[in-house]
Coordinates of C-alpha atoms in Angstrom, one line a residue:
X1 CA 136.9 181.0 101.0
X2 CA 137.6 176.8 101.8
X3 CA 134.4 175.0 102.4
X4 CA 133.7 173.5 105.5
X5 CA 134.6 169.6 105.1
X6 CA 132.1 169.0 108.0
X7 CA 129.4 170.8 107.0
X8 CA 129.6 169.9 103.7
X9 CA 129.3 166.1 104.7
X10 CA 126.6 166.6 107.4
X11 CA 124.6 168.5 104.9
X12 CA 124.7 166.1 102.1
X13 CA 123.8 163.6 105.2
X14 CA 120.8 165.1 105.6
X15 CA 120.1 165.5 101.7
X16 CA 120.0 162.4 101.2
X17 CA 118.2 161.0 104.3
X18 CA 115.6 163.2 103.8
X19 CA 114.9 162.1 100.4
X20 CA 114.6 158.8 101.5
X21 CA 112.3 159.8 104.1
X22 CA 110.2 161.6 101.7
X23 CA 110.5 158.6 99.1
X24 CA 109.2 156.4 101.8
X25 CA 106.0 157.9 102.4
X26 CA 102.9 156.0 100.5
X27 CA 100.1 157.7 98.9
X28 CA 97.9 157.9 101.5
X29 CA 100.3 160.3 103.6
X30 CA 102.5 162.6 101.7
X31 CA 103.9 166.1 103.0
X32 CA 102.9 169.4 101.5
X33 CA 106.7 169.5 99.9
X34 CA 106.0 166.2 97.7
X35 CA 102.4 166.4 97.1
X36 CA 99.2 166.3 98.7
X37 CA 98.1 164.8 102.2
X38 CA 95.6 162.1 102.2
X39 CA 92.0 163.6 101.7
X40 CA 93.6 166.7 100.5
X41 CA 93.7 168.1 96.9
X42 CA 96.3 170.7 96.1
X43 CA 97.6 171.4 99.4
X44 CA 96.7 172.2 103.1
X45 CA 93.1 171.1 104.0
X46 CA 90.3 173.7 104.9
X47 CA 90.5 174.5 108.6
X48 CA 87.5 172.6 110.6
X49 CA 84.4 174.3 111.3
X50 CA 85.0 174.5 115.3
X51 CA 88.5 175.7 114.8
X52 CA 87.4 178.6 112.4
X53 CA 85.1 179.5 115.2
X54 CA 87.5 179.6 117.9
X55 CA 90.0 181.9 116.2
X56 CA 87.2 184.3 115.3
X57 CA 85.9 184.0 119.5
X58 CA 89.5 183.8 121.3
X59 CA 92.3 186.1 120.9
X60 CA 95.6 184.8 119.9
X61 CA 97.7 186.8 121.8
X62 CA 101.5 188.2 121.1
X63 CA 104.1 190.1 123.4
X64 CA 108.2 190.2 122.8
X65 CA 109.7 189.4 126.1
X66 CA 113.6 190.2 125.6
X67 CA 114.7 189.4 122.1
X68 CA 111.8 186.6 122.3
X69 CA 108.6 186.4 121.1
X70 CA 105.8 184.7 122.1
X71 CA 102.7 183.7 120.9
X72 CA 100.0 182.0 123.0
X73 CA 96.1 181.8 124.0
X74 CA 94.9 182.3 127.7
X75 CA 91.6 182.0 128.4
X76 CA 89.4 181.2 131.3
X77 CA 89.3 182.6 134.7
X78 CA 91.9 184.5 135.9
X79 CA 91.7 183.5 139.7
X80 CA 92.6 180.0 138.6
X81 CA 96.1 178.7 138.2
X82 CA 96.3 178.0 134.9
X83 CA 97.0 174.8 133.3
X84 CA 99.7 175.9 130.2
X85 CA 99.8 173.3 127.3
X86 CA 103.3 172.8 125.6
X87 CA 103.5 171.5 122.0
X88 CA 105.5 169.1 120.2
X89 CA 107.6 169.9 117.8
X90 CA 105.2 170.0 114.8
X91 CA 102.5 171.3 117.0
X92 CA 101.7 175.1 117.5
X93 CA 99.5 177.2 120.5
X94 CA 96.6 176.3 118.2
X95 CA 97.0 172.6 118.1
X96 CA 94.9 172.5 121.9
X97 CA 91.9 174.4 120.8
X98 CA 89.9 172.0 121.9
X99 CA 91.3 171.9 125.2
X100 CA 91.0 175.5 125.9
X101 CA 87.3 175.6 124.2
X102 CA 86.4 172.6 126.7
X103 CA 88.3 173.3 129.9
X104 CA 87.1 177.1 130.2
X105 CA 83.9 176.9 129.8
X106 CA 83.8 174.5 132.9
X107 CA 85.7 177.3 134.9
X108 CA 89.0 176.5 134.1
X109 CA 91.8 178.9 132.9
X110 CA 94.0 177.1 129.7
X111 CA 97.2 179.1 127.9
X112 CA 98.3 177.1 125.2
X113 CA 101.6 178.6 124.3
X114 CA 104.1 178.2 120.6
X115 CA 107.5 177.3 121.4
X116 CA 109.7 180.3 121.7
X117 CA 113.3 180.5 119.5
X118 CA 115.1 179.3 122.0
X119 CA 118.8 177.2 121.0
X120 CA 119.0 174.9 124.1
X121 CA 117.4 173.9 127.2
X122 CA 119.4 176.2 129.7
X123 CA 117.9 179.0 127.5
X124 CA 114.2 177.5 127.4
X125 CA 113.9 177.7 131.6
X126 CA 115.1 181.3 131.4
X127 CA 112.9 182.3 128.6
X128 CA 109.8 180.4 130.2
X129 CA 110.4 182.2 133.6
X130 CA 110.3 185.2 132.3
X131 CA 107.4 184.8 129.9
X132 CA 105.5 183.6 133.6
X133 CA 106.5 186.4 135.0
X134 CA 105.2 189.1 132.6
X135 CA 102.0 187.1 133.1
X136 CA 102.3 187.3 136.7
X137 CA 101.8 183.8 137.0
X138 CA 103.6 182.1 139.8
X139 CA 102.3 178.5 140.2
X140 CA 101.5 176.2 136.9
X141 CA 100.3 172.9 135.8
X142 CA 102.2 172.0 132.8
X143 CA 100.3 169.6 130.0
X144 CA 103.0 168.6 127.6
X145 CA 102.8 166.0 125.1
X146 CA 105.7 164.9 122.8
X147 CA 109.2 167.5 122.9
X148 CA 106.7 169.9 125.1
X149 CA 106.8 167.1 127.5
X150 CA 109.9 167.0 127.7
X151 CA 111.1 170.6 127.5
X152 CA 107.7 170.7 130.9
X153 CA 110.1 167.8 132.8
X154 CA 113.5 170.2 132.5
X155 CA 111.2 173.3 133.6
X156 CA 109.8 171.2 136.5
X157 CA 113.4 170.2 137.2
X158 CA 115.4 173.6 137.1
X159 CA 112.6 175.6 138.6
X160 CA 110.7 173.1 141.1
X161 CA 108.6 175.7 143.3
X162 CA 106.8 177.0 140.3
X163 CA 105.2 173.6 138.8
X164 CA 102.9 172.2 140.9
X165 CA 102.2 169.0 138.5
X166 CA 102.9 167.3 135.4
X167 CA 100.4 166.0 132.4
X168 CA 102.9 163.8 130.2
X169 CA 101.3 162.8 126.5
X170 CA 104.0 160.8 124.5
X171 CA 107.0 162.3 126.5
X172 CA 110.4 161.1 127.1
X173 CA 113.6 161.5 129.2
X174 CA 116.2 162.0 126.9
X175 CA 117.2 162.9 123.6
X176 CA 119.9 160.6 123.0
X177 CA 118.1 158.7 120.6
X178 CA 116.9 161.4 118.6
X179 CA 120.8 163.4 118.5
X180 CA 122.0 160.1 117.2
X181 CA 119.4 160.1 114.2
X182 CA 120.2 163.5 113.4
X183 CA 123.6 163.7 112.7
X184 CA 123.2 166.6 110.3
X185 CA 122.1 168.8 113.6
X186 CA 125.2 171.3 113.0
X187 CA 124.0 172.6 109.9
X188 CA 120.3 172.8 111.0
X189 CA 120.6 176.4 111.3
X190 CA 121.4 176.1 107.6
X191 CA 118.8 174.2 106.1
X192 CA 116.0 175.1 103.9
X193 CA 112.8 175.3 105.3
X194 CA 110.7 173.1 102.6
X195 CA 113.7 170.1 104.2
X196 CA 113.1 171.1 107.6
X197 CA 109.5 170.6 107.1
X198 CA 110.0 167.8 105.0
X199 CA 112.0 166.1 107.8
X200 CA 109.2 166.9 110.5
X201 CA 106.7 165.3 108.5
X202 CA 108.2 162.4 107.8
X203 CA 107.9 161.5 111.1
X204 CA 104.1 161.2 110.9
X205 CA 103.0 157.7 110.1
X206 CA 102.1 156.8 106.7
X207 CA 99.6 154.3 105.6
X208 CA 95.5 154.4 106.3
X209 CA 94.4 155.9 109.4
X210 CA 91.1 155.9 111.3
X211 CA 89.3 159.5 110.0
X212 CA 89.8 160.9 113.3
X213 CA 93.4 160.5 113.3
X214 CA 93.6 161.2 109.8
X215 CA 91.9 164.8 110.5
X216 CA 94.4 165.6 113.4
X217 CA 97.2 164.8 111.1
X218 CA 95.5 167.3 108.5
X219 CA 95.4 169.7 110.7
X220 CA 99.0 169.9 112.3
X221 CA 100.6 169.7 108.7
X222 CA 99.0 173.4 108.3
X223 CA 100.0 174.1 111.3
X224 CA 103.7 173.2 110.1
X225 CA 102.9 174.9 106.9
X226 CA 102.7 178.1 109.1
X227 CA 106.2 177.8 110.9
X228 CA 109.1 179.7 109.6
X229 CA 112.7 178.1 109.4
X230 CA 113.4 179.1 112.1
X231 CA 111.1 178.3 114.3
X232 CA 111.7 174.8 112.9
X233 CA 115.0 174.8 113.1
X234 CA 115.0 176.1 116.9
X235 CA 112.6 173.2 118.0
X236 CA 114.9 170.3 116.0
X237 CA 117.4 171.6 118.1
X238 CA 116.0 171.5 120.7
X239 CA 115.3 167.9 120.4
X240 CA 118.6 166.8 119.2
X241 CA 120.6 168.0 122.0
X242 CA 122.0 165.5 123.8
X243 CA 120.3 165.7 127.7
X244 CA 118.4 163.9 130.0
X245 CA 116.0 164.6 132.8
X246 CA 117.4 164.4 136.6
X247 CA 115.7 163.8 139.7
X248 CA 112.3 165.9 140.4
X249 CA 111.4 167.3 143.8
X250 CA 107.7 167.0 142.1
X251 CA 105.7 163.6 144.0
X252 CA 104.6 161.1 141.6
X253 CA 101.4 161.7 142.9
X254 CA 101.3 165.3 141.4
X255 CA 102.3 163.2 137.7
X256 CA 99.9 162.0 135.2
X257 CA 100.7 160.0 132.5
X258 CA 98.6 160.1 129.2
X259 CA 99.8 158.0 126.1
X260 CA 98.2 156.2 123.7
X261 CA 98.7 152.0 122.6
X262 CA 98.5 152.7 118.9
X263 CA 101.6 154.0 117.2
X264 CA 103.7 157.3 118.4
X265 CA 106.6 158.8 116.7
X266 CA 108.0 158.8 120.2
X267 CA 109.7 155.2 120.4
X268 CA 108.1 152.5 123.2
X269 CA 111.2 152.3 124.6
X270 CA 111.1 156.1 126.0
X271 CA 107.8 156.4 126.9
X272 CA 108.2 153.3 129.1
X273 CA 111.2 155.1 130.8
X274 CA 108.9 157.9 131.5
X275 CA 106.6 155.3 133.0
X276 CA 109.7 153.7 135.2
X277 CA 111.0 157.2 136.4
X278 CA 107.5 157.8 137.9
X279 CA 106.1 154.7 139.0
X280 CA 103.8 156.6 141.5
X281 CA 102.4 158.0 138.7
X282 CA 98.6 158.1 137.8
X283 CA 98.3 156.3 133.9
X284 CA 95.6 157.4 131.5
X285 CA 95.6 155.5 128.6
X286 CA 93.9 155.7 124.9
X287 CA 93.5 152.7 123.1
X288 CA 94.1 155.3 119.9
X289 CA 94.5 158.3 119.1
X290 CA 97.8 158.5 117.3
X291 CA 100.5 161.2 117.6
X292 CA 98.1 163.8 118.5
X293 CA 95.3 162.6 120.6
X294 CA 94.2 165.9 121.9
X295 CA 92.9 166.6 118.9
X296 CA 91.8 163.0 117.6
X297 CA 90.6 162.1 121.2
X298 CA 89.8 165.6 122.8
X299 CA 86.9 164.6 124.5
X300 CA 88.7 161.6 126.6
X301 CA 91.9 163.7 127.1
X302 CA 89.9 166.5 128.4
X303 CA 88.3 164.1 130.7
X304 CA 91.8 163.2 132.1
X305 CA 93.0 166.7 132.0
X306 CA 90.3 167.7 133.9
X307 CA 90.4 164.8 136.5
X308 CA 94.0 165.3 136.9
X309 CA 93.6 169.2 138.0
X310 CA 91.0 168.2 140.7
X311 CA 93.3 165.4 142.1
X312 CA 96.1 168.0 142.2
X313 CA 94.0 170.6 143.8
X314 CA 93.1 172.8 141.6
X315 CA 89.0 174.4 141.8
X316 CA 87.2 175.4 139.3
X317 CA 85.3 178.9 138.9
X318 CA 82.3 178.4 136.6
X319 CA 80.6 181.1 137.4
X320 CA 83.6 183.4 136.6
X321 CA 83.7 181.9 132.8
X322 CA 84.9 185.0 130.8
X323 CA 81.9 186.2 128.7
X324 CA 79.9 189.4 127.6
X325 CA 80.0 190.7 130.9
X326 CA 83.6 190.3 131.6
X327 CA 85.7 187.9 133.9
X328 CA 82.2 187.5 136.2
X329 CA 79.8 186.6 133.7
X330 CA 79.0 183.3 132.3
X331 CA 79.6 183.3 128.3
X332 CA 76.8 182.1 125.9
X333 CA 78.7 178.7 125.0
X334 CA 77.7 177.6 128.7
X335 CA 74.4 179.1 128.8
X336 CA 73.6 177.7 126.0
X337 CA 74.3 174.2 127.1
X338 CA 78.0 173.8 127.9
X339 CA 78.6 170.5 129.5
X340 CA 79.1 170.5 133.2
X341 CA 81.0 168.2 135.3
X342 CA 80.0 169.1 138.6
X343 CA 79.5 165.2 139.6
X344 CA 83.1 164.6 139.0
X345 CA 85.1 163.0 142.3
X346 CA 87.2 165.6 143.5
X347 CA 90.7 165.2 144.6
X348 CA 91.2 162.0 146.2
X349 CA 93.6 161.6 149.4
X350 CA 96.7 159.7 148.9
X351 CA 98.5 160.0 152.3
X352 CA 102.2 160.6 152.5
X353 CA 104.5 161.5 149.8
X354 CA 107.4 161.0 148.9
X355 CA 108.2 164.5 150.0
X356 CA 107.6 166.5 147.6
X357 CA 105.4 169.6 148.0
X358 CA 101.8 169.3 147.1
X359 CA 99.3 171.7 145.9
X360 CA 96.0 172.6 148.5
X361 CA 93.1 172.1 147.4
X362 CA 92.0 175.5 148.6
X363 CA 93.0 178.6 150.4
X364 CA 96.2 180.1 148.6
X365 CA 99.5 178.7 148.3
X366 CA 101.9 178.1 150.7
X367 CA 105.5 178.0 150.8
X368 CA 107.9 175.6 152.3
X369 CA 107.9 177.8 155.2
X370 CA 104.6 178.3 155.8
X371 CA 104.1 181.9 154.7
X372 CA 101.4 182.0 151.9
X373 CA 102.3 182.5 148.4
X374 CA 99.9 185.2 145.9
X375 CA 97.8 183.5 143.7
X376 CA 98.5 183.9 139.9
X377 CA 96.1 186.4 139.0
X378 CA 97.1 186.7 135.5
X379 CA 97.5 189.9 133.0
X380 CA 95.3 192.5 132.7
X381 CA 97.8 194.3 129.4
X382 CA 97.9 190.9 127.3
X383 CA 94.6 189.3 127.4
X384 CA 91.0 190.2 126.5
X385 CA 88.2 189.2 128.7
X386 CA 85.5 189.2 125.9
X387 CA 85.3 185.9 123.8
X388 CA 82.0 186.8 122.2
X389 CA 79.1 184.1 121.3
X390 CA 79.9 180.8 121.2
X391 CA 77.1 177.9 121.1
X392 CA 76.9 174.3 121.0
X393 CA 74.4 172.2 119.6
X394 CA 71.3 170.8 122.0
X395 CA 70.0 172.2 125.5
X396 CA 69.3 171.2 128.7
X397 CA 66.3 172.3 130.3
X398 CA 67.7 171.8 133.8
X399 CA 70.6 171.4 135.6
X400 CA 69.2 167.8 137.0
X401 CA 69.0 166.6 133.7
X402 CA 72.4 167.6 132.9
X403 CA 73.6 166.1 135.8
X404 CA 71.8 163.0 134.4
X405 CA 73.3 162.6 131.3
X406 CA 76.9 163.5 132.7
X407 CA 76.7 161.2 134.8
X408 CA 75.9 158.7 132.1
X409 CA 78.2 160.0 129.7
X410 CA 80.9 159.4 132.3
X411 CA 80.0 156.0 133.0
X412 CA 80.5 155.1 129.7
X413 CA 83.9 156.6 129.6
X414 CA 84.7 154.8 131.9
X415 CA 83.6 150.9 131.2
X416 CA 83.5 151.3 127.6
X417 CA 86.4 153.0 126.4
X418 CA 88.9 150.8 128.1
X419 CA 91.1 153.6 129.4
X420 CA 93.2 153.1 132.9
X421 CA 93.3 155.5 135.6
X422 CA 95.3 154.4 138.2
X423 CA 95.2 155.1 141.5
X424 CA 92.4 156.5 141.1
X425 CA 90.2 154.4 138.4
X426 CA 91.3 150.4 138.9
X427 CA 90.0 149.1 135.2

């Protein structure tokens, strides 16, 4: 049988770029392919102590939907519409364990899902709308940073009465860019996996980095370690089909933009059209933080995260943190001196839109029509309610002093760590 001329040629394409991409990396960053990464000796790094706790407290869970199968964490309480984290592509449902440790124990309910294999973007809304629906969720609040941003913008586009707002981390419009640097995209279905992942990881920034940032890249190289070749060869695709985002029914005003001013894979030049599409948009940004700030900056982006849901509507339920005693009881993390935010500022009002809908702040959900939508109330098959023991160190002795030092803690956020917030922080 003839060889194919034009895979033979994309294929040795990608060959040899991805030896120079590997060749280019210094000493201090090298994938698990060539050698080992910085602070590492003889491969993947030992998971961190907080992340070895969560996966023996939280479930992971898995269900086949169709010929798909997903894997994701859900957690928090079930009354609450959930916000649902969407990774990049070198990022997996584990990558925002800090998010869902944080944001559930103040009463909010996080899923943190892995990228389906999915072959396009048509294919990705279906597959998400269905995964939604065997979770009998109706009404989200999408957290997407990098391709997951991206992939959360066509969702909000193709299916606009189902997201009810947007957090954007290092996001972009289209893929243009990225289709033109992979011209070996054909044969990705094709390629070894040790490429694949060498490709990916090349990508990541070499040189020194701050320890922080240089953990959070330890951490999301085992986390590509842990994808098959397929899964890696779906999400490339993914991001090297040529599309772009249209017009969204979504306000700005229901849009939060989090990115960081240190250096992103993601070009300037596409997060600042992400930043001209929406100009109503709230900003959050990091002075640092990298590719993956929400795990070298999870304290700040779980501020924001949680900001953003009570601008957009979305109440808390504390006292329905899932524990011992089910989906009613409080859990020993936040008995034990979880950090409360109850000082927060709640939504703020802008006035008009632009037209768009807008979520309530209370009561349930209402269509266009006026007739009220069910709440997502979540699955009772897939998910446990039991997350065991978890502590934290130092305790409060009353709620006033946690107040106290909450309130301090915040004001430091907030005049020290030069982050904007705009509308509703001017800094």
């Amino acid at each position: 049988m003839g060889s194919n001329p034009r895979f033979d040629n994309s294929h040795r394409l990608f060959i040899a770029y991805s030896d120079r991409a590997s060749s280019s990396l210094s000493p201090s960053f090298r994938s698990p392919i060539s050698a080992t990464n910085s602070g590492m000796k003889g491969g993947i790094s030992p998971a961190p102590g907080d992340y070895a706790f969560f996966k023996s407290q939280v479930p992971l869970h898995k269900i086949s939907i169709g010929n798909k199968q997903w894997r994701y964490y859900d957690f928090g309480p079930k009354a609450v519409p959930p916000l649902i984290c969407i990774p990049g592509i070198a990022g997996t449902a584990d990558v925002y364990y800090k998010q869902i440790k944080s944001l559930s124990m103040k009463g909010y309910r996080v899923i943190s899902v892995d990228l389906p294999r999915v072959w396009n973007h048509h294919e990705w809304v279906h597959s998400f709308e269905k995964f939604l629906d065997t979770l009998s969720i109706y009404h989200v609040h999408l957290y997407g940073t990098s391709l997951g941003g991206f992939l959360a913008l066509v969702f909000a586009q193709h299916r606009p009465r189902r997201v009810k707002s947007l957090v954007l981390s290092n996001a972009f419009l289209e893929t243009h860019k990225f289709a033109a640097a992979m011209p070996w995209s054909p044969v990705v279905n094709w390629t070894p996996s040790f490429l694949l992942k060498r490709y990916i990881l090349s990508g990541i920034r070499d040189g020194p980095h701050e320890p922080f940032i240089a953990d959070s890249v330890d951490f999301v190289v085992g986390q590509v370690e842990t994808l098959s070749r397929d899964d890696l060869s779906s999400r490339l695709k993914l991001n090297a089909i040529v599309a772009s985002v249209g017009p969204l029914l979504l306000s700005d005003s229901f849009i939060t933009i989090m990115d960081t001013n240190d250096y992103c894979a993601v070009p300037q030049q596409l997060k600042d059209q992400v930043s001209e599409r929406f100009p109503g948009a709230r900003r959050a940004i990091l002075k640092t933080g990298g590719d993956f700030p929400f795990l070298s900056r999870p304290d700040e982006v779980n501020l924001y995260l949680q900001l953003h849901l009570r601008w957009v509507g979305v109440e808390a339920q504390p006292d329905k943190v899932p524990g011992d005693d089910g989906d009613n009881g409080r859990s020993n993390y936040e008995s034990r001196g979880g950090e409360h935010f109850d000082d927060l500022p709640g939504p703020a009002n802008t006035g008009g839109s632009n037209g768009a809908h807008q979520p309530e702040s209370s009561g349930p959900s209402r269509d266009s029509d006026g007739s009220p939508q069910p709440e997502p109330s979540g699955p009772t098959d897939h998910t446990s309610n039991e997350i065991g023991n978890m502590t934290v160190l130092g305790t409060f002795p009353s709620l006033l002093q946690a107040s106290v030092v909450v309130l301090a803690m915040l004001q430091y956020l907030v005049t020290e760590l030069c982050i904007t917030w705009k509308p509703v922080l001017n800094i």
